[in-house]
Each structure stands twice: as C-alpha cells, then as structure tokens.
PDB file of N, CA and C in Angstrom:
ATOM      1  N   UNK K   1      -5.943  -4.978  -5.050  1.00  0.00           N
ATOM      2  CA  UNK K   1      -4.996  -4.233  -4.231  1.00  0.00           C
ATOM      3  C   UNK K   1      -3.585  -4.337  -4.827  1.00  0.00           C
ATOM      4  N   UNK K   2      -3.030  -5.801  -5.021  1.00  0.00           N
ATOM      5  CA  UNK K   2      -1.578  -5.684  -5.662  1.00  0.00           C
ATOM      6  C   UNK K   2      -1.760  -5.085  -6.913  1.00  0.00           C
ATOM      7  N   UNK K   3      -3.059  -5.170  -7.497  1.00  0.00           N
ATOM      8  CA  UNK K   3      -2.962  -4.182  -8.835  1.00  0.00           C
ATOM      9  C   UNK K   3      -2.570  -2.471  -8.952  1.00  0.00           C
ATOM     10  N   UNK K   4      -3.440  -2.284  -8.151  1.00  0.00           N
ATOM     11  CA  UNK K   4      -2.793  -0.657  -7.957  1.00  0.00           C
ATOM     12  C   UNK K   4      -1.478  -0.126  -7.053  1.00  0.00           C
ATOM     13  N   UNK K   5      -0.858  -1.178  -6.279  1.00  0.00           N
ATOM     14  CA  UNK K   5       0.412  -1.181  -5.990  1.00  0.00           C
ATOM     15  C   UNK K   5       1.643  -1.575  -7.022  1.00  0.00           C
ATOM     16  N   UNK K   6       1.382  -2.180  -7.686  1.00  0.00           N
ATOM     17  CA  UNK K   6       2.367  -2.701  -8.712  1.00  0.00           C
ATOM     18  C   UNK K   6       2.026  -1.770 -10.135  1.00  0.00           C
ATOM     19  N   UNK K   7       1.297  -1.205 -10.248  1.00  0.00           N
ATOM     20  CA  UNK K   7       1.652  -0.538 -11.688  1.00  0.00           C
ATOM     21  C   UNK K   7       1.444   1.262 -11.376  1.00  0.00           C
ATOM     22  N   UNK K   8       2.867   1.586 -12.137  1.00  0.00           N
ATOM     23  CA  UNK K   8       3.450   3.260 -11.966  1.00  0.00           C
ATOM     24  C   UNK K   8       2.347   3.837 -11.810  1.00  0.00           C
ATOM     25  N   UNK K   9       1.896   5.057 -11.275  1.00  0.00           N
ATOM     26  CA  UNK K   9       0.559   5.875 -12.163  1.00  0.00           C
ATOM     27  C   UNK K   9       1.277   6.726 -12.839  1.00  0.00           C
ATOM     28  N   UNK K  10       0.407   6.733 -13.917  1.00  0.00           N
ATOM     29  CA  UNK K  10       0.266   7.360 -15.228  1.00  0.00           C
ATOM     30  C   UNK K  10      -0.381   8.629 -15.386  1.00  0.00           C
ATOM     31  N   UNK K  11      -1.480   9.464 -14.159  1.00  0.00           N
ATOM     32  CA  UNK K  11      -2.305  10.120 -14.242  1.00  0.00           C
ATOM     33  C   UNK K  11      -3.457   9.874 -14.594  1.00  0.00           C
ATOM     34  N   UNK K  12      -3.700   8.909 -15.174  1.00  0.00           N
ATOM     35  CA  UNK K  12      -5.286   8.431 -15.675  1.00  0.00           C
ATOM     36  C   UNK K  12      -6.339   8.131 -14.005  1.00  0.00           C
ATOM     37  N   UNK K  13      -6.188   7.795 -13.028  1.00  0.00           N
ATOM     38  CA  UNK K  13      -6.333   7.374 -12.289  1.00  0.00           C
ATOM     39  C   UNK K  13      -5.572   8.590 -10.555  1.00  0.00           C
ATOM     40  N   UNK K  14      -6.166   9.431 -11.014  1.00  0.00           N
ATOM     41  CA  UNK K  14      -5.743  10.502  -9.841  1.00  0.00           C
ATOM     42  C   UNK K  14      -6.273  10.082  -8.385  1.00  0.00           C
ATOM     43  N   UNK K  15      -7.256   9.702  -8.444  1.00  0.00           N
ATOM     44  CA  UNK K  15      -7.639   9.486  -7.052  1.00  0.00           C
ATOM     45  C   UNK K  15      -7.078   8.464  -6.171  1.00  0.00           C
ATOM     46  N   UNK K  16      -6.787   7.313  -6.856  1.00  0.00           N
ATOM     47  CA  UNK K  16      -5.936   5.915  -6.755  1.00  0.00           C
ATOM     48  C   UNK K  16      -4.619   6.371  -6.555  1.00  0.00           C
ATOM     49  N   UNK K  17      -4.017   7.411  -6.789  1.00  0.00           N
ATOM     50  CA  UNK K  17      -2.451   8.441  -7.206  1.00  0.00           C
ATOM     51  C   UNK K  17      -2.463   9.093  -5.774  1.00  0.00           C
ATOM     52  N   UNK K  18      -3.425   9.378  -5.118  1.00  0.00           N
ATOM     53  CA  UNK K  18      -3.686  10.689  -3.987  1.00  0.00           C
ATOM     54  C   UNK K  18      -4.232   9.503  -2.743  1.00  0.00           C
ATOM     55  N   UNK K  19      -4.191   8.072  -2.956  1.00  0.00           N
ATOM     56  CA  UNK K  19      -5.150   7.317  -1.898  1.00  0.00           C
ATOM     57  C   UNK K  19      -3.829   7.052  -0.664  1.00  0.00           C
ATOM     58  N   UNK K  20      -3.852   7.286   0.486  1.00  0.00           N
ATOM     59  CA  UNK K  20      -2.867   6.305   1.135  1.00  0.00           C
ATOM     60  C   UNK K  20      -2.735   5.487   1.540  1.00  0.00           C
ATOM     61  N   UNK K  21      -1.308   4.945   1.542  1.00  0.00           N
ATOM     62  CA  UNK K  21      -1.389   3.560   1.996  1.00  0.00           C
ATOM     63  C   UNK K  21      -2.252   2.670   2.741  1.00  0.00           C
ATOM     64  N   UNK K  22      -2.568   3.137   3.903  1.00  0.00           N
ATOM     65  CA  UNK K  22      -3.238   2.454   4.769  1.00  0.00           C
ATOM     66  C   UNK K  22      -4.891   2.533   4.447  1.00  0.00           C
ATOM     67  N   UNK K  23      -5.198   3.669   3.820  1.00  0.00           N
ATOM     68  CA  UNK K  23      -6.455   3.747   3.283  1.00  0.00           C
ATOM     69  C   UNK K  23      -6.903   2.683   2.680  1.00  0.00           C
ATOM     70  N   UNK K  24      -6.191   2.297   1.116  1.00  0.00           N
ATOM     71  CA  UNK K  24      -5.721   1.025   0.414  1.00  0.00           C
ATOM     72  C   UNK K  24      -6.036  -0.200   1.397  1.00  0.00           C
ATOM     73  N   UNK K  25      -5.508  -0.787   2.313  1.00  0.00           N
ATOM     74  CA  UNK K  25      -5.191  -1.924   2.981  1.00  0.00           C
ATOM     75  C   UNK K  25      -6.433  -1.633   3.202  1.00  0.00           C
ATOM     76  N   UNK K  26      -6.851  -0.813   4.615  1.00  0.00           N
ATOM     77  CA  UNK K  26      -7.955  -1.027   5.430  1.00  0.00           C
ATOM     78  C   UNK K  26      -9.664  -1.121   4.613  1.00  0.00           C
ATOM     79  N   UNK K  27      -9.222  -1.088   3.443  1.00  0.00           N
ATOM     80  CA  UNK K  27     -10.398  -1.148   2.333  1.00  0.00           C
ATOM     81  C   UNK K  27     -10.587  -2.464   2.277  1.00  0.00           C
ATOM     82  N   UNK K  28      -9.725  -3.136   1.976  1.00  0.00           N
ATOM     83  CA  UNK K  28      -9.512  -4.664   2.139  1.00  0.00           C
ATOM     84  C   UNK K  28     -10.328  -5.468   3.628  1.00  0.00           C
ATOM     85  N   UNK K  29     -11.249  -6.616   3.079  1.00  0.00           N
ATOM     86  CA  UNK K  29     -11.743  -7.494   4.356  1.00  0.00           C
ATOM     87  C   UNK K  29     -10.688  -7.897   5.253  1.00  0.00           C
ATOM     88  N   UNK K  30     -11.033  -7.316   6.735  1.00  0.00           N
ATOM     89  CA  UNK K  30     -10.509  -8.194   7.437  1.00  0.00           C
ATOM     90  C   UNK K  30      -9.351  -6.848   7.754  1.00  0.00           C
ATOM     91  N   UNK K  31      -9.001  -6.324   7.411  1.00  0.00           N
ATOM     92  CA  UNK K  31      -7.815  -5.155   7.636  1.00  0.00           C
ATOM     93  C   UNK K  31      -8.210  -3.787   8.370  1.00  0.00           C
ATOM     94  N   UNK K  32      -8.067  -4.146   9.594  1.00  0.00           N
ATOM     95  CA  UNK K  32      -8.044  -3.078  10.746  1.00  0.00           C
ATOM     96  C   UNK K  32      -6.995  -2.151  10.832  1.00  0.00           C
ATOM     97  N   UNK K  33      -7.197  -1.057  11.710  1.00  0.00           N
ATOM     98  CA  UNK K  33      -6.037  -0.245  11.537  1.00  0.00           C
ATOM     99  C   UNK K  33      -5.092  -0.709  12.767  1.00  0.00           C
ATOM    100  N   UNK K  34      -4.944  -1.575  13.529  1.00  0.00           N
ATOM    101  CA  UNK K  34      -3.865  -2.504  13.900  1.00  0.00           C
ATOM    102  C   UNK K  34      -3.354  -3.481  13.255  1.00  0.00           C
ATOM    103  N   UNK K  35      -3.817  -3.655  11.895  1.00  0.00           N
ATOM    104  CA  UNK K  35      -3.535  -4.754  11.118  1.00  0.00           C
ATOM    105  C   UNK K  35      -2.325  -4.193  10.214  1.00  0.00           C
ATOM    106  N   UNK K  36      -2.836  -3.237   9.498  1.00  0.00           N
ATOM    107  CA  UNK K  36      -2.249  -2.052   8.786  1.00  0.00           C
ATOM    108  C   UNK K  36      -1.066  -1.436   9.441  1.00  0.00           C
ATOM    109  N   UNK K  37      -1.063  -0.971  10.515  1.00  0.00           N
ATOM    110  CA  UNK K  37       0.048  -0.978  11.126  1.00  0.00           C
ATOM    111  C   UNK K  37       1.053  -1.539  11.635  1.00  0.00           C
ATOM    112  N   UNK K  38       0.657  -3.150  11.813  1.00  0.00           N
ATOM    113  CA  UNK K  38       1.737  -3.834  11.942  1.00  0.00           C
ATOM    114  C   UNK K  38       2.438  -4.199  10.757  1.00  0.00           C
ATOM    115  N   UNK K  39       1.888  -4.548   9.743  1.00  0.00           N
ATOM    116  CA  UNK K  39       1.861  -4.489   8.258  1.00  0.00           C
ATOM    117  C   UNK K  39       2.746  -4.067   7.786  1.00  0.00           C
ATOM    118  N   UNK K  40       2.595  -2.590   7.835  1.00  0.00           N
ATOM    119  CA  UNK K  40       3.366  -1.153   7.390  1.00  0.00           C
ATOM    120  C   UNK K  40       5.106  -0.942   8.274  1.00  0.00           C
ATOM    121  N   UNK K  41       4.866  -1.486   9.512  1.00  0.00           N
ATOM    122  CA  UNK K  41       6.060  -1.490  10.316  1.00  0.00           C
ATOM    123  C   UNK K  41       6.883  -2.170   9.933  1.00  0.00           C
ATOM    124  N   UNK K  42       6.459  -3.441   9.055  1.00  0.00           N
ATOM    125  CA  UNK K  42       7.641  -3.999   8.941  1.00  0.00           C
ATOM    126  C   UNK K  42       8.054  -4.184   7.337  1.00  0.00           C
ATOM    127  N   UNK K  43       7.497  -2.590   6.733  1.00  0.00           N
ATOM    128  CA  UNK K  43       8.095  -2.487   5.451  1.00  0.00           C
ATOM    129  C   UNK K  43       9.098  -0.613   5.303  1.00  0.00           C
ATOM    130  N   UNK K  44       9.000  -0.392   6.621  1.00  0.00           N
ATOM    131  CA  UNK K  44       9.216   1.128   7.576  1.00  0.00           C
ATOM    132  C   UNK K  44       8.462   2.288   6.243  1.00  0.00           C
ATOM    133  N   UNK K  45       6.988   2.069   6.265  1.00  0.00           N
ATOM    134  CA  UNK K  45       6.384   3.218   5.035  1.00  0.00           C
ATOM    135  C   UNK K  45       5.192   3.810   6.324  1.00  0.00           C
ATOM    136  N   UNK K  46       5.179   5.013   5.932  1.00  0.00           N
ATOM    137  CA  UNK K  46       4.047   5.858   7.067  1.00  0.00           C
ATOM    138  C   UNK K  46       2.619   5.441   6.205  1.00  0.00           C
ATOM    139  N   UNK K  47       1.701   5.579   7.403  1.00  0.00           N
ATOM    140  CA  UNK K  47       0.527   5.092   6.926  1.00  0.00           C
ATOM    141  C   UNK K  47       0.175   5.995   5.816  1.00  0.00           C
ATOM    142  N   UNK K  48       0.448   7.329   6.269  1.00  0.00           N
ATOM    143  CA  UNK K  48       0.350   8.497   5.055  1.00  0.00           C
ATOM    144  C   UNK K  48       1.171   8.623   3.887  1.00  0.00           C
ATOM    145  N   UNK K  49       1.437   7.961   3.383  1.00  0.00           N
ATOM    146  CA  UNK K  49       2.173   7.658   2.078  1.00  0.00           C
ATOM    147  C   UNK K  49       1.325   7.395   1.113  1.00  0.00           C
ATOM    148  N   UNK K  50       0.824   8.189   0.050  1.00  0.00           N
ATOM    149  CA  UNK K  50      -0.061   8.081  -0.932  1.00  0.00           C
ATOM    150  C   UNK K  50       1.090   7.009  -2.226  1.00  0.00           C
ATOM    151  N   UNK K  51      -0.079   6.245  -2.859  1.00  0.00           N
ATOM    152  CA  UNK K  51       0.250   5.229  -4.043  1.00  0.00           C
ATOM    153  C   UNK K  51       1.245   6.100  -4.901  1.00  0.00           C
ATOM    154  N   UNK K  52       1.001   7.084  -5.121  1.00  0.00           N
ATOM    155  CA  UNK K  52       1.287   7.977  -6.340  1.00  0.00           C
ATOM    156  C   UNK K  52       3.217   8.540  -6.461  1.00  0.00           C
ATOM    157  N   UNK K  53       3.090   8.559  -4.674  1.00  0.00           N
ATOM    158  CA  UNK K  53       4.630   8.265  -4.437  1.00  0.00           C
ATOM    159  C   UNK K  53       5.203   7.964  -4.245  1.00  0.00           C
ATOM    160  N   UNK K  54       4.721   6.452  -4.177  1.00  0.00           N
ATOM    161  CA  UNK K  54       5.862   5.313  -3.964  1.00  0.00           C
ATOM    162  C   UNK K  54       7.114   5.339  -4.826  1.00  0.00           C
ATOM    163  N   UNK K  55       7.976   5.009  -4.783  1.00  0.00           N
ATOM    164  CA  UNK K  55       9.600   4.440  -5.169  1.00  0.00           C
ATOM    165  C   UNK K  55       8.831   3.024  -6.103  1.00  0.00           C
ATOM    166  N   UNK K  56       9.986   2.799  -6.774  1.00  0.00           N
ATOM    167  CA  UNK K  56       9.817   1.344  -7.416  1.00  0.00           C
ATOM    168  C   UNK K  56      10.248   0.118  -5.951  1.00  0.00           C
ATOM    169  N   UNK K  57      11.246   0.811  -5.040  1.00  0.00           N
ATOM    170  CA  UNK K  57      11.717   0.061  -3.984  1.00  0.00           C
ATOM    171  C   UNK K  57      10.509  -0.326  -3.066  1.00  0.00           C
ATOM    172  N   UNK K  58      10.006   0.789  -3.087  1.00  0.00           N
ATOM    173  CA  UNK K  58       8.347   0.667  -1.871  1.00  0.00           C
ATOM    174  C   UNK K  58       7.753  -0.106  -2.341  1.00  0.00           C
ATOM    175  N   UNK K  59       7.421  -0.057  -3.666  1.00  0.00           N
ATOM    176  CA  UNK K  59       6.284  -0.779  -4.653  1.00  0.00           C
ATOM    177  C   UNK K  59       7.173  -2.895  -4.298  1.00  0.00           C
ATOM    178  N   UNK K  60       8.378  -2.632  -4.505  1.00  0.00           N
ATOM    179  CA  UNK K  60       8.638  -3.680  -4.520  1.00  0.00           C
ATOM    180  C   UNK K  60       8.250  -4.464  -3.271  1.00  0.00           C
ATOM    181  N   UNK K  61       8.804  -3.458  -2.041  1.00  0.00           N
ATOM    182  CA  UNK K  61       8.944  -4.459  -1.133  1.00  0.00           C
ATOM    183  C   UNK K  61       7.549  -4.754  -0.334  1.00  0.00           C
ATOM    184  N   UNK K  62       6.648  -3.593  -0.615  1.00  0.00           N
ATOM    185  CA  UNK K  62       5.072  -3.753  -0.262  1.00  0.00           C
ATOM    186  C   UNK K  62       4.198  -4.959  -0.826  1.00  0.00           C
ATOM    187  N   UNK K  63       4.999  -5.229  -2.416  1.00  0.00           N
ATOM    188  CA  UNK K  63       4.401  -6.281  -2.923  1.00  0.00           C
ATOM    189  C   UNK K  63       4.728  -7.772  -2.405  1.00  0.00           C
ATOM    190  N   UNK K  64       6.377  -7.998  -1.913  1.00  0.00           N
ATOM    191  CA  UNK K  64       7.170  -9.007  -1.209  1.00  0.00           C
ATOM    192  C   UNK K  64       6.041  -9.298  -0.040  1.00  0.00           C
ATOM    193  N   UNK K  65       5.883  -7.988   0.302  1.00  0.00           N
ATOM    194  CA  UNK K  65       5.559  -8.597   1.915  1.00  0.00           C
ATOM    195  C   UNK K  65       3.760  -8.642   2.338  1.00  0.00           C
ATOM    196  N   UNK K  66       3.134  -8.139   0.790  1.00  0.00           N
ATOM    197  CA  UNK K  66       1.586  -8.898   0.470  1.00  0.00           C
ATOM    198  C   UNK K  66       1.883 -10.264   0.228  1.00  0.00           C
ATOM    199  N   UNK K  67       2.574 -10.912  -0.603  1.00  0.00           N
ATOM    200  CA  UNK K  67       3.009 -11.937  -1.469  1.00  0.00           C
ATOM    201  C   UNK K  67       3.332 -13.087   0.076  1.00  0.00           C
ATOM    202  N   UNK K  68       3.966 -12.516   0.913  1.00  0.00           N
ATOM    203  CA  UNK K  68       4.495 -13.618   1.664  1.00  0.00           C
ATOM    204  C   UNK K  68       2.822 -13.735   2.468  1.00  0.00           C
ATOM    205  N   UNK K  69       2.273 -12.894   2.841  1.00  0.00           N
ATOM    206  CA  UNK K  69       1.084 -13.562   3.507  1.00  0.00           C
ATOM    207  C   UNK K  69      -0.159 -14.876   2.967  1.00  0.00           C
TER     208      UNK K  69
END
C-alpha cells in the first residue's frame, strides 16, 4: 500500500493511476469503510480521489499519517 502511494505514476501502471483512495485502504485487512473514513478525515482527501492525482503534498501527508499508525 505505501508502495503505490509513495511513488509518482509514470503510466506503466494505469489501473493503480485510476484506483481510489479508499478503494486502496479498504483492500487492506482489517479496513472497513468506517475505518477509511475516519482515516481520510483527518488528512481532508475525498474517498474519491484516485492515486494518479495525488499532489506530492497528499502523497506526503497520506504517508505521515499511515506511518504514525
């Protein structure tokens, strides 16, 4: 998961480019979509926010606030 959050896409990887956020998480054991949403609230990103358009800022602070759990 921090792998495909932390590195730009390139295009090689379109589907991973088009996935959203919360899609991502809730793929993950244990990650409900109340989990995901509290998650997401306190980085202010919509669940519908695909990988592909994150900011370097999103990327950053999504990774901060995997990292602190």
């Amino acid at each position: 998961i921090l792998a495909l959050i932390l590195v730009k896409p390139d295009g090689s990887s379109e589907a991973a480019e088009r996935m959203p956020i919360a899609e991502l998480l809730m793929s993950q054991r244990r990650w409900g979509r109340a989990r995901c949403k509290r998650f997401l609230a306190g980085v202010p990103l919509s669940e519908n926010k695909e990988l592909g358009t994150l900011t370097e800022r999103q990327r950053n602070a999504l990774l901060e606030r995997l990292n602190a759990r």
